[in-house]
Amino acid sequence: MSAQLASATLTTEVLAHRSRPSLSYWRDLAKRTRTRKSITTDSDEKNRLWFIEAFTDGTKLYLEAYRQIRRGVYFKGWCTLEQAELAFARLEDNPIIPELIPLVERRADLIALWQSTFPYRYFASPGMVLKRWACSICGKHSTPVDPCGHIPNRVYAGELCYRRILDYEPREVSIVTDPVQKYSVLQLDYDYSVVKYVQDHLTGPFHEWSGEWTHKRHPHKHFTDRPLDGLCPCNSKLRYSECCLPTDGVRLPHFQMVVAGEARRSQFEDQLVLRSMKDGPSGEDHRTFRTMLLRGG
């Protein structure tokens, strides 16, 4: 096999084994791709091989995150999912092999779907002033006035351009809900029942499924222990008597999941989980409710 044809052959292999759940297989494929990239002198071929290598790296990260979630190591799984998310985002920014772009998008959607099941809502976001940096391709301190010619997050001869931070001054740390870095989760007492519920109904990392958060009203008989003049169980901060009580039920978050290949059930499994958890940045103790619906697809 000539080096010039390596990317085409490897692309065909990726498409043929797209749902293979073996970490060792994807490690071997990444190693073979790196070897091919190191021996070719064609810049365009290097870029195509970079794309395949980056795809295998993102897939490896996703498979590792899935294993961590299965073991109940949820925070590590979340952090690994973020790394996989960034890997596939770089591929979307550099659509070098069009045949693989639909697969990249499906991987990215799957990661976002998993992330939506996690209970993390508050993150620490550091603010800083960057003083010195260098281009990873040429090593130059590139500025808008004096650019080096390389664009961050673009691929050049099989290498991704990024800015290496050499010196910075920390200024602040903010509490945010839409972070740049998702690993900076506030360490609170979290309820992972939705994540566990999803992984319990999948047969493997590439088992097709879908899900979305909506809301559903639950009968007031589930909340007889709540005083009418106390806070509403829906966490609206209003009194129960003024909020959900006049309606036909308490409005709660509801996660609906559809799993491919399961036999259709005559009745939906509708599970209401009631438990206490610390769900705010102040550590205030709230009653938090999750509802989950599983439907055969």
PDB file of N, CA and C in Angstrom, residues 185-270:
ATOM      1  N   VAL A 185     -16.172  21.703  37.708  1.00  0.00           N
ATOM      2  CA  VAL A 185     -17.478  21.541  38.350  1.00  0.00           C
ATOM      3  C   VAL A 185     -17.365  21.877  39.834  1.00  0.00           C
ATOM      4  N   LEU A 186     -18.338  22.607  40.354  1.00  0.00           N
ATOM      5  CA  LEU A 186     -18.372  22.826  41.803  1.00  0.00           C
ATOM      6  C   LEU A 186     -18.639  21.490  42.484  1.00  0.00           C
ATOM      7  N   GLN A 187     -17.848  21.185  43.476  1.00  0.00           N
ATOM      8  CA  GLN A 187     -17.957  19.886  44.134  1.00  0.00           C
ATOM      9  C   GLN A 187     -19.072  19.911  45.184  1.00  0.00           C
ATOM     10  N   LEU A 188     -20.277  19.576  44.724  1.00  0.00           N
ATOM     11  CA  LEU A 188     -21.451  19.518  45.582  1.00  0.00           C
ATOM     12  C   LEU A 188     -21.939  18.077  45.673  1.00  0.00           C
ATOM     13  N   ASP A 189     -23.025  17.866  46.353  1.00  0.00           N
ATOM     14  CA  ASP A 189     -23.606  16.533  46.493  1.00  0.00           C
ATOM     15  C   ASP A 189     -24.607  16.335  45.361  1.00  0.00           C
ATOM     16  N   TYR A 190     -24.232  15.558  44.340  1.00  0.00           N
ATOM     17  CA  TYR A 190     -25.037  15.445  43.136  1.00  0.00           C
ATOM     18  C   TYR A 190     -25.807  14.127  43.077  1.00  0.00           C
ATOM     19  N   ASP A 191     -26.905  14.186  42.352  1.00  0.00           N
ATOM     20  CA  ASP A 191     -27.755  13.018  42.125  1.00  0.00           C
ATOM     21  C   ASP A 191     -27.522  12.531  40.696  1.00  0.00           C
ATOM     22  N   TYR A 192     -26.943  11.333  40.548  1.00  0.00           N
ATOM     23  CA  TYR A 192     -26.613  10.786  39.234  1.00  0.00           C
ATOM     24  C   TYR A 192     -27.642   9.759  38.762  1.00  0.00           C
ATOM     25  N   SER A 193     -28.851   9.816  39.291  1.00  0.00           N
ATOM     26  CA  SER A 193     -29.842   8.795  38.976  1.00  0.00           C
ATOM     27  C   SER A 193     -30.198   8.772  37.492  1.00  0.00           C
ATOM     28  N   VAL A 194     -30.213   9.913  36.827  1.00  0.00           N
ATOM     29  CA  VAL A 194     -30.557   9.938  35.404  1.00  0.00           C
ATOM     30  C   VAL A 194     -29.434   9.303  34.578  1.00  0.00           C
ATOM     31  N   VAL A 195     -28.177   9.625  34.906  1.00  0.00           N
ATOM     32  CA  VAL A 195     -27.050   9.024  34.200  1.00  0.00           C
ATOM     33  C   VAL A 195     -27.090   7.504  34.358  1.00  0.00           C
ATOM     34  N   LYS A 196     -27.297   7.044  35.592  1.00  0.00           N
ATOM     35  CA  LYS A 196     -27.339   5.608  35.854  1.00  0.00           C
ATOM     36  C   LYS A 196     -28.521   4.969  35.141  1.00  0.00           C
ATOM     37  N   TYR A 197     -29.635   5.655  35.116  1.00  0.00           N
ATOM     38  CA  TYR A 197     -30.827   5.136  34.457  1.00  0.00           C
ATOM     39  C   TYR A 197     -30.549   4.877  32.968  1.00  0.00           C
ATOM     40  N   VAL A 198     -29.838   5.822  32.331  1.00  0.00           N
ATOM     41  CA  VAL A 198     -29.520   5.668  30.913  1.00  0.00           C
ATOM     42  C   VAL A 198     -28.572   4.499  30.693  1.00  0.00           C
ATOM     43  N   GLN A 199     -27.472   4.463  31.435  1.00  0.00           N
ATOM     44  CA  GLN A 199     -26.482   3.415  31.183  1.00  0.00           C
ATOM     45  C   GLN A 199     -27.009   2.027  31.512  1.00  0.00           C
ATOM     46  N   ASP A 200     -27.983   1.938  32.421  1.00  0.00           N
ATOM     47  CA  ASP A 200     -28.573   0.638  32.740  1.00  0.00           C
ATOM     48  C   ASP A 200     -29.383   0.065  31.580  1.00  0.00           C
ATOM     49  N   HIS A 201     -29.804   0.921  30.640  1.00  0.00           N
ATOM     50  CA  HIS A 201     -30.662   0.463  29.549  1.00  0.00           C
ATOM     51  C   HIS A 201     -29.939   0.363  28.215  1.00  0.00           C
ATOM     52  N   LEU A 202     -28.618   0.508  28.227  1.00  0.00           N
ATOM     53  CA  LEU A 202     -27.837   0.383  26.998  1.00  0.00           C
ATOM     54  C   LEU A 202     -27.010  -0.891  27.027  1.00  0.00           C
ATOM     55  N   THR A 203     -26.837  -1.499  25.872  1.00  0.00           N
ATOM     56  CA  THR A 203     -26.051  -2.728  25.789  1.00  0.00           C
ATOM     57  C   THR A 203     -24.600  -2.473  25.443  1.00  0.00           C
ATOM     58  N   GLY A 204     -24.269  -1.248  25.046  1.00  0.00           N
ATOM     59  CA  GLY A 204     -22.896  -0.925  24.683  1.00  0.00           C
ATOM     60  C   GLY A 204     -22.752   0.544  24.379  1.00  0.00           C
ATOM     61  N   PRO A 205     -21.518   1.000  24.136  1.00  0.00           N
ATOM     62  CA  PRO A 205     -21.260   2.438  23.957  1.00  0.00           C
ATOM     63  C   PRO A 205     -21.892   3.031  22.708  1.00  0.00           C
ATOM     64  N   PHE A 206     -22.193   2.197  21.701  1.00  0.00           N
ATOM     65  CA  PHE A 206     -22.764   2.713  20.467  1.00  0.00           C
ATOM     66  C   PHE A 206     -24.202   2.241  20.249  1.00  0.00           C
ATOM     67  N   HIS A 207     -24.812   1.760  21.322  1.00  0.00           N
ATOM     68  CA  HIS A 207     -26.237   1.419  21.260  1.00  0.00           C
ATOM     69  C   HIS A 207     -27.008   2.719  20.997  1.00  0.00           C
ATOM     70  N   GLU A 208     -27.827   2.740  19.951  1.00  0.00           N
ATOM     71  CA  GLU A 208     -28.527   3.970  19.584  1.00  0.00           C
ATOM     72  C   GLU A 208     -29.634   4.290  20.581  1.00  0.00           C
ATOM     73  N   TRP A 209     -29.676   5.552  20.994  1.00  0.00           N
ATOM     74  CA  TRP A 209     -30.711   6.012  21.905  1.00  0.00           C
ATOM     75  C   TRP A 209     -30.865   7.520  21.728  1.00  0.00           C
ATOM     76  N   SER A 210     -31.935   8.019  22.238  1.00  0.00           N
ATOM     77  CA  SER A 210     -32.162   9.463  22.223  1.00  0.00           C
ATOM     78  C   SER A 210     -32.858   9.850  23.515  1.00  0.00           C
ATOM     79  N   GLY A 211     -32.835  11.102  23.826  1.00  0.00           N
ATOM     80  CA  GLY A 211     -33.475  11.574  25.051  1.00  0.00           C
ATOM     81  C   GLY A 211     -33.561  13.077  25.072  1.00  0.00           C
ATOM     82  N   GLU A 212     -34.493  13.577  25.853  1.00  0.00           N
ATOM     83  CA  GLU A 212     -34.631  15.022  25.991  1.00  0.00           C
ATOM     84  C   GLU A 212     -35.275  15.349  27.329  1.00  0.00           C
ATOM     85  N   TRP A 213     -34.926  16.531  27.832  1.00  0.00           N
ATOM     86  CA  TRP A 213     -35.517  17.029  29.064  1.00  0.00           C
ATOM     87  C   TRP A 213     -36.772  17.834  28.713  1.00  0.00           C
ATOM     88  N   THR A 214     -37.850  17.487  29.379  1.00  0.00           N
ATOM     89  CA  THR A 214     -39.086  18.250  29.271  1.00  0.00           C
ATOM     90  C   THR A 214     -39.592  18.467  30.700  1.00  0.00           C
ATOM     91  N   HIS A 215     -40.880  18.666  30.858  1.00  0.00           N
ATOM     92  CA  HIS A 215     -41.492  18.758  32.185  1.00  0.00           C
ATOM     93  C   HIS A 215     -42.775  17.934  32.200  1.00  0.00           C
ATOM     94  N   LYS A 216     -43.137  17.470  33.359  1.00  0.00           N
ATOM     95  CA  LYS A 216     -44.345  16.670  33.516  1.00  0.00           C
ATOM     96  C   LYS A 216     -44.958  16.983  34.874  1.00  0.00           C
ATOM     97  N   ARG A 217     -46.268  16.972  34.927  1.00  0.00           N
ATOM     98  CA  ARG A 217     -46.946  17.225  36.200  1.00  0.00           C
ATOM     99  C   ARG A 217     -47.242  15.901  36.899  1.00  0.00           C
ATOM    100  N   HIS A 218     -46.913  15.855  38.194  1.00  0.00           N
ATOM    101  CA  HIS A 218     -47.113  14.655  39.003  1.00  0.00           C
ATOM    102  C   HIS A 218     -48.195  14.909  40.056  1.00  0.00           C
ATOM    103  N   PRO A 219     -48.998  13.897  40.351  1.00  0.00           N
ATOM    104  CA  PRO A 219     -50.138  14.069  41.268  1.00  0.00           C
ATOM    105  C   PRO A 219     -49.718  14.636  42.619  1.00  0.00           C
ATOM    106  N   HIS A 220     -50.583  15.423  43.180  1.00  0.00           N
ATOM    107  CA  HIS A 220     -50.283  16.047  44.477  1.00  0.00           C
ATOM    108  C   HIS A 220     -50.182  15.016  45.599  1.00  0.00           C
ATOM    109  N   LYS A 221     -50.700  13.801  45.398  1.00  0.00           N
ATOM    110  CA  LYS A 221     -50.641  12.778  46.447  1.00  0.00           C
ATOM    111  C   LYS A 221     -49.207  12.384  46.778  1.00  0.00           C
ATOM    112  N   HIS A 222     -48.256  12.663  45.848  1.00  0.00           N
ATOM    113  CA  HIS A 222     -46.848  12.362  46.124  1.00  0.00           C
ATOM    114  C   HIS A 222     -46.206  13.400  47.038  1.00  0.00           C
ATOM    115  N   PHE A 223     -46.918  14.492  47.327  1.00  0.00           N
ATOM    116  CA  PHE A 223     -46.308  15.601  48.055  1.00  0.00           C
ATOM    117  C   PHE A 223     -47.143  16.012  49.268  1.00  0.00           C
ATOM    118  N   THR A 224     -47.808  15.040  49.883  1.00  0.00           N
ATOM    119  CA  THR A 224     -48.665  15.345  51.034  1.00  0.00           C
ATOM    120  C   THR A 224     -47.866  15.814  52.243  1.00  0.00           C
ATOM    121  N   ASP A 225     -46.560  15.553  52.253  1.00  0.00           N
ATOM    122  CA  ASP A 225     -45.729  15.988  53.379  1.00  0.00           C
ATOM    123  C   ASP A 225     -45.318  17.454  53.243  1.00  0.00           C
ATOM    124  N   ARG A 226     -45.668  18.088  52.144  1.00  0.00           N
ATOM    125  CA  ARG A 226     -45.280  19.477  51.926  1.00  0.00           C
ATOM    126  C   ARG A 226     -46.331  20.420  52.480  1.00  0.00           C
ATOM    127  N   PRO A 227     -45.968  21.350  53.352  1.00  0.00           N
ATOM    128  CA  PRO A 227     -46.937  22.341  53.851  1.00  0.00           C
ATOM    129  C   PRO A 227     -47.399  23.256  52.731  1.00  0.00           C
ATOM    130  N   LEU A 228     -48.657  23.598  52.745  1.00  0.00           N
ATOM    131  CA  LEU A 228     -49.207  24.408  51.663  1.00  0.00           C
ATOM    132  C   LEU A 228     -48.596  25.796  51.608  1.00  0.00           C
ATOM    133  N   ASP A 229     -48.150  26.302  52.774  1.00  0.00           N
ATOM    134  CA  ASP A 229     -47.538  27.629  52.773  1.00  0.00           C
ATOM    135  C   ASP A 229     -46.016  27.550  52.658  1.00  0.00           C
ATOM    136  N   GLY A 230     -45.473  26.314  52.425  1.00  0.00           N
ATOM    137  CA  GLY A 230     -44.035  26.148  52.227  1.00  0.00           C
ATOM    138  C   GLY A 230     -43.657  26.289  50.760  1.00  0.00           C
ATOM    139  N   LEU A 231     -42.376  26.111  50.472  1.00  0.00           N
ATOM    140  CA  LEU A 231     -41.905  26.238  49.103  1.00  0.00           C
ATOM    141  C   LEU A 231     -42.496  25.136  48.229  1.00  0.00           C
ATOM    142  N   CYS A 232     -42.815  25.485  47.004  1.00  0.00           N
ATOM    143  CA  CYS A 232     -43.401  24.521  46.067  1.00  0.00           C
ATOM    144  C   CYS A 232     -42.369  23.446  45.723  1.00  0.00           C
ATOM    145  N   PRO A 233     -42.764  22.190  45.621  1.00  0.00           N
ATOM    146  CA  PRO A 233     -41.821  21.109  45.268  1.00  0.00           C
ATOM    147  C   PRO A 233     -41.154  21.287  43.911  1.00  0.00           C
ATOM    148  N   CYS A 234     -41.681  22.161  43.065  1.00  0.00           N
ATOM    149  CA  CYS A 234     -41.075  22.347  41.738  1.00  0.00           C
ATOM    150  C   CYS A 234     -39.851  23.257  41.785  1.00  0.00           C
ATOM    151  N   ASN A 235     -39.513  23.749  42.983  1.00  0.00           N
ATOM    152  CA  ASN A 235     -38.337  24.613  43.172  1.00  0.00           C
ATOM    153  C   ASN A 235     -38.459  25.967  42.472  1.00  0.00           C
ATOM    154  N   SER A 236     -39.676  26.461  42.348  1.00  0.00           N
ATOM    155  CA  SER A 236     -39.887  27.778  41.745  1.00  0.00           C
ATOM    156  C   SER A 236     -39.609  28.912  42.721  1.00  0.00           C
ATOM    157  N   LYS A 237     -39.420  28.581  44.008  1.00  0.00           N
ATOM    158  CA  LYS A 237     -39.215  29.553  45.083  1.00  0.00           C
ATOM    159  C   LYS A 237     -40.526  30.227  45.514  1.00  0.00           C
ATOM    160  N   LEU A 238     -41.631  29.801  44.904  1.00  0.00           N
ATOM    161  CA  LEU A 238     -42.942  30.304  45.306  1.00  0.00           C
ATOM    162  C   LEU A 238     -43.577  29.354  46.306  1.00  0.00           C
ATOM    163  N   ARG A 239     -44.611  29.825  46.978  1.00  0.00           N
ATOM    164  CA  ARG A 239     -45.338  28.949  47.898  1.00  0.00           C
ATOM    165  C   ARG A 239     -46.107  27.891  47.119  1.00  0.00           C
ATOM    166  N   TYR A 240     -46.190  26.708  47.721  1.00  0.00           N
ATOM    167  CA  TYR A 240     -46.894  25.594  47.092  1.00  0.00           C
ATOM    168  C   TYR A 240     -48.324  26.003  46.738  1.00  0.00           C
ATOM    169  N   SER A 241     -49.010  26.696  47.674  1.00  0.00           N
ATOM    170  CA  SER A 241     -50.413  27.067  47.474  1.00  0.00           C
ATOM    171  C   SER A 241     -50.593  28.076  46.348  1.00  0.00           C
ATOM    172  N   GLU A 242     -49.521  28.812  46.023  1.00  0.00           N
ATOM    173  CA  GLU A 242     -49.596  29.842  45.001  1.00  0.00           C
ATOM    174  C   GLU A 242     -49.041  29.389  43.655  1.00  0.00           C
ATOM    175  N   CYS A 243     -48.375  28.243  43.646  1.00  0.00           N
ATOM    176  CA  CYS A 243     -47.674  27.812  42.436  1.00  0.00           C
ATOM    177  C   CYS A 243     -48.367  26.611  41.786  1.00  0.00           C
ATOM    178  N   CYS A 244     -47.993  25.402  42.164  1.00  0.00           N
ATOM    179  CA  CYS A 244     -48.494  24.206  41.487  1.00  0.00           C
ATOM    180  C   CYS A 244     -49.794  23.655  42.077  1.00  0.00           C
ATOM    181  N   LEU A 245     -50.098  23.980  43.327  1.00  0.00           N
ATOM    182  CA  LEU A 245     -51.268  23.385  43.976  1.00  0.00           C
ATOM    183  C   LEU A 245     -52.572  23.655  43.218  1.00  0.00           C
ATOM    184  N   PRO A 246     -52.797  24.844  42.664  1.00  0.00           N
ATOM    185  CA  PRO A 246     -54.047  25.075  41.928  1.00  0.00           C
ATOM    186  C   PRO A 246     -54.127  24.311  40.596  1.00  0.00           C
ATOM    187  N   THR A 247     -53.024  23.708  40.166  1.00  0.00           N
ATOM    188  CA  THR A 247     -53.015  22.983  38.893  1.00  0.00           C
ATOM    189  C   THR A 247     -53.280  21.499  39.151  1.00  0.00           C
ATOM    190  N   ASP A 248     -53.196  20.682  38.095  1.00  0.00           N
ATOM    191  CA  ASP A 248     -53.479  19.250  38.237  1.00  0.00           C
ATOM    192  C   ASP A 248     -52.273  18.439  38.676  1.00  0.00           C
ATOM    193  N   GLY A 249     -51.170  19.080  39.048  1.00  0.00           N
ATOM    194  CA  GLY A 249     -50.013  18.359  39.548  1.00  0.00           C
ATOM    195  C   GLY A 249     -48.798  19.259  39.666  1.00  0.00           C
ATOM    196  N   VAL A 250     -47.740  18.728  40.284  1.00  0.00           N
ATOM    197  CA  VAL A 250     -46.494  19.477  40.464  1.00  0.00           C
ATOM    198  C   VAL A 250     -45.639  19.322  39.209  1.00  0.00           C
ATOM    199  N   ARG A 251     -45.208  20.449  38.666  1.00  0.00           N
ATOM    200  CA  ARG A 251     -44.416  20.447  37.427  1.00  0.00           C
ATOM    201  C   ARG A 251     -42.948  20.167  37.759  1.00  0.00           C
ATOM    202  N   LEU A 252     -42.437  19.021  37.263  1.00  0.00           N
ATOM    203  CA  LEU A 252     -41.083  18.582  37.584  1.00  0.00           C
ATOM    204  C   LEU A 252     -40.286  18.291  36.314  1.00  0.00           C
ATOM    205  N   PRO A 253     -38.947  18.380  36.386  1.00  0.00           N
ATOM    206  CA  PRO A 253     -38.120  18.000  35.235  1.00  0.00           C
ATOM    207  C   PRO A 253     -38.378  16.545  34.862  1.00  0.00           C
ATOM    208  N   HIS A 254     -38.397  16.279  33.571  1.00  0.00           N
ATOM    209  CA  HIS A 254     -38.761  14.956  33.071  1.00  0.00           C
ATOM    210  C   HIS A 254     -37.815  14.580  31.939  1.00  0.00           C
ATOM    211  N   PHE A 255     -37.103  13.461  32.066  1.00  0.00           N
ATOM    212  CA  PHE A 255     -36.189  13.012  31.019  1.00  0.00           C
ATOM    213  C   PHE A 255     -36.805  11.827  30.295  1.00  0.00           C
ATOM    214  N   GLN A 256     -37.051  11.990  29.007  1.00  0.00           N
ATOM    215  CA  GLN A 256     -37.643  10.915  28.211  1.00  0.00           C
ATOM    216  C   GLN A 256     -36.571  10.278  27.345  1.00  0.00           C
ATOM    217  N   MET A 257     -36.442   8.974  27.445  1.00  0.00           N
ATOM    218  CA  MET A 257     -35.396   8.238  26.737  1.00  0.00           C
ATOM    219  C   MET A 257     -36.021   7.203  25.814  1.00  0.00           C
ATOM    220  N   VAL A 258     -35.531   7.129  24.587  1.00  0.00           N
ATOM    221  CA  VAL A 258     -35.974   6.129  23.622  1.00  0.00           C
ATOM    222  C   VAL A 258     -34.759   5.298  23.225  1.00  0.00           C
ATOM    223  N   VAL A 259     -34.845   3.992  23.407  1.00  0.00           N
ATOM    224  CA  VAL A 259     -33.733   3.086  23.130  1.00  0.00           C
ATOM    225  C   VAL A 259     -34.043   2.266  21.882  1.00  0.00           C
ATOM    226  N   ALA A 260     -33.126   2.234  20.937  1.00  0.00           N
ATOM    227  CA  ALA A 260     -33.341   1.493  19.700  1.00  0.00           C
ATOM    228  C   ALA A 260     -33.306  -0.009  19.952  1.00  0.00           C
ATOM    229  N   GLY A 261     -34.197  -0.733  19.276  1.00  0.00           N
ATOM    230  CA  GLY A 261     -34.147  -2.185  19.304  1.00  0.00           C
ATOM    231  C   GLY A 261     -34.862  -2.841  20.457  1.00  0.00           C
ATOM    232  N   GLU A 262     -35.440  -2.066  21.383  1.00  0.00           N
ATOM    233  CA  GLU A 262     -36.158  -2.678  22.493  1.00  0.00           C
ATOM    234  C   GLU A 262     -37.595  -2.984  22.086  1.00  0.00           C
ATOM    235  N   ALA A 263     -38.128  -4.084  22.605  1.00  0.00           N
ATOM    236  CA  ALA A 263     -39.515  -4.440  22.334  1.00  0.00           C
ATOM    237  C   ALA A 263     -40.434  -3.374  22.916  1.00  0.00           C
ATOM    238  N   ARG A 264     -41.454  -3.006  22.172  1.00  0.00           N
ATOM    239  CA  ARG A 264     -42.383  -1.993  22.654  1.00  0.00           C
ATOM    240  C   ARG A 264     -43.139  -2.519  23.874  1.00  0.00           C
ATOM    241  N   ARG A 265     -43.279  -1.678  24.875  1.00  0.00           N
ATOM    242  CA  ARG A 265     -43.936  -2.083  26.111  1.00  0.00           C
ATOM    243  C   ARG A 265     -45.386  -1.639  26.113  1.00  0.00           C
ATOM    244  N   SER A 266     -46.230  -2.443  26.713  1.00  0.00           N
ATOM    245  CA  SER A 266     -47.653  -2.101  26.761  1.00  0.00           C
ATOM    246  C   SER A 266     -47.878  -0.893  27.657  1.00  0.00           C
ATOM    247  N   GLN A 267     -47.037  -0.739  28.685  1.00  0.00           N
ATOM    248  CA  GLN A 267     -47.122   0.429  29.548  1.00  0.00           C
ATOM    249  C   GLN A 267     -45.729   1.012  29.717  1.00  0.00           C
ATOM    250  N   PHE A 268     -45.661   2.323  29.766  1.00  0.00           N
ATOM    251  CA  PHE A 268     -44.380   2.983  29.941  1.00  0.00           C
ATOM    252  C   PHE A 268     -43.900   2.817  31.378  1.00  0.00           C
ATOM    253  N   GLU A 269     -42.589   2.686  31.499  1.00  0.00           N
ATOM    254  CA  GLU A 269     -41.990   2.673  32.831  1.00  0.00           C
ATOM    255  C   GLU A 269     -41.798   4.119  33.252  1.00  0.00           C
ATOM    256  N   ASP A 270     -42.473   4.515  34.299  1.00  0.00           N
ATOM    257  CA  ASP A 270     -42.445   5.906  34.731  1.00  0.00           C
ATOM    258  C   ASP A 270     -41.996   5.937  36.177  1.00  0.00           C
TER     259      ASP A 270
END
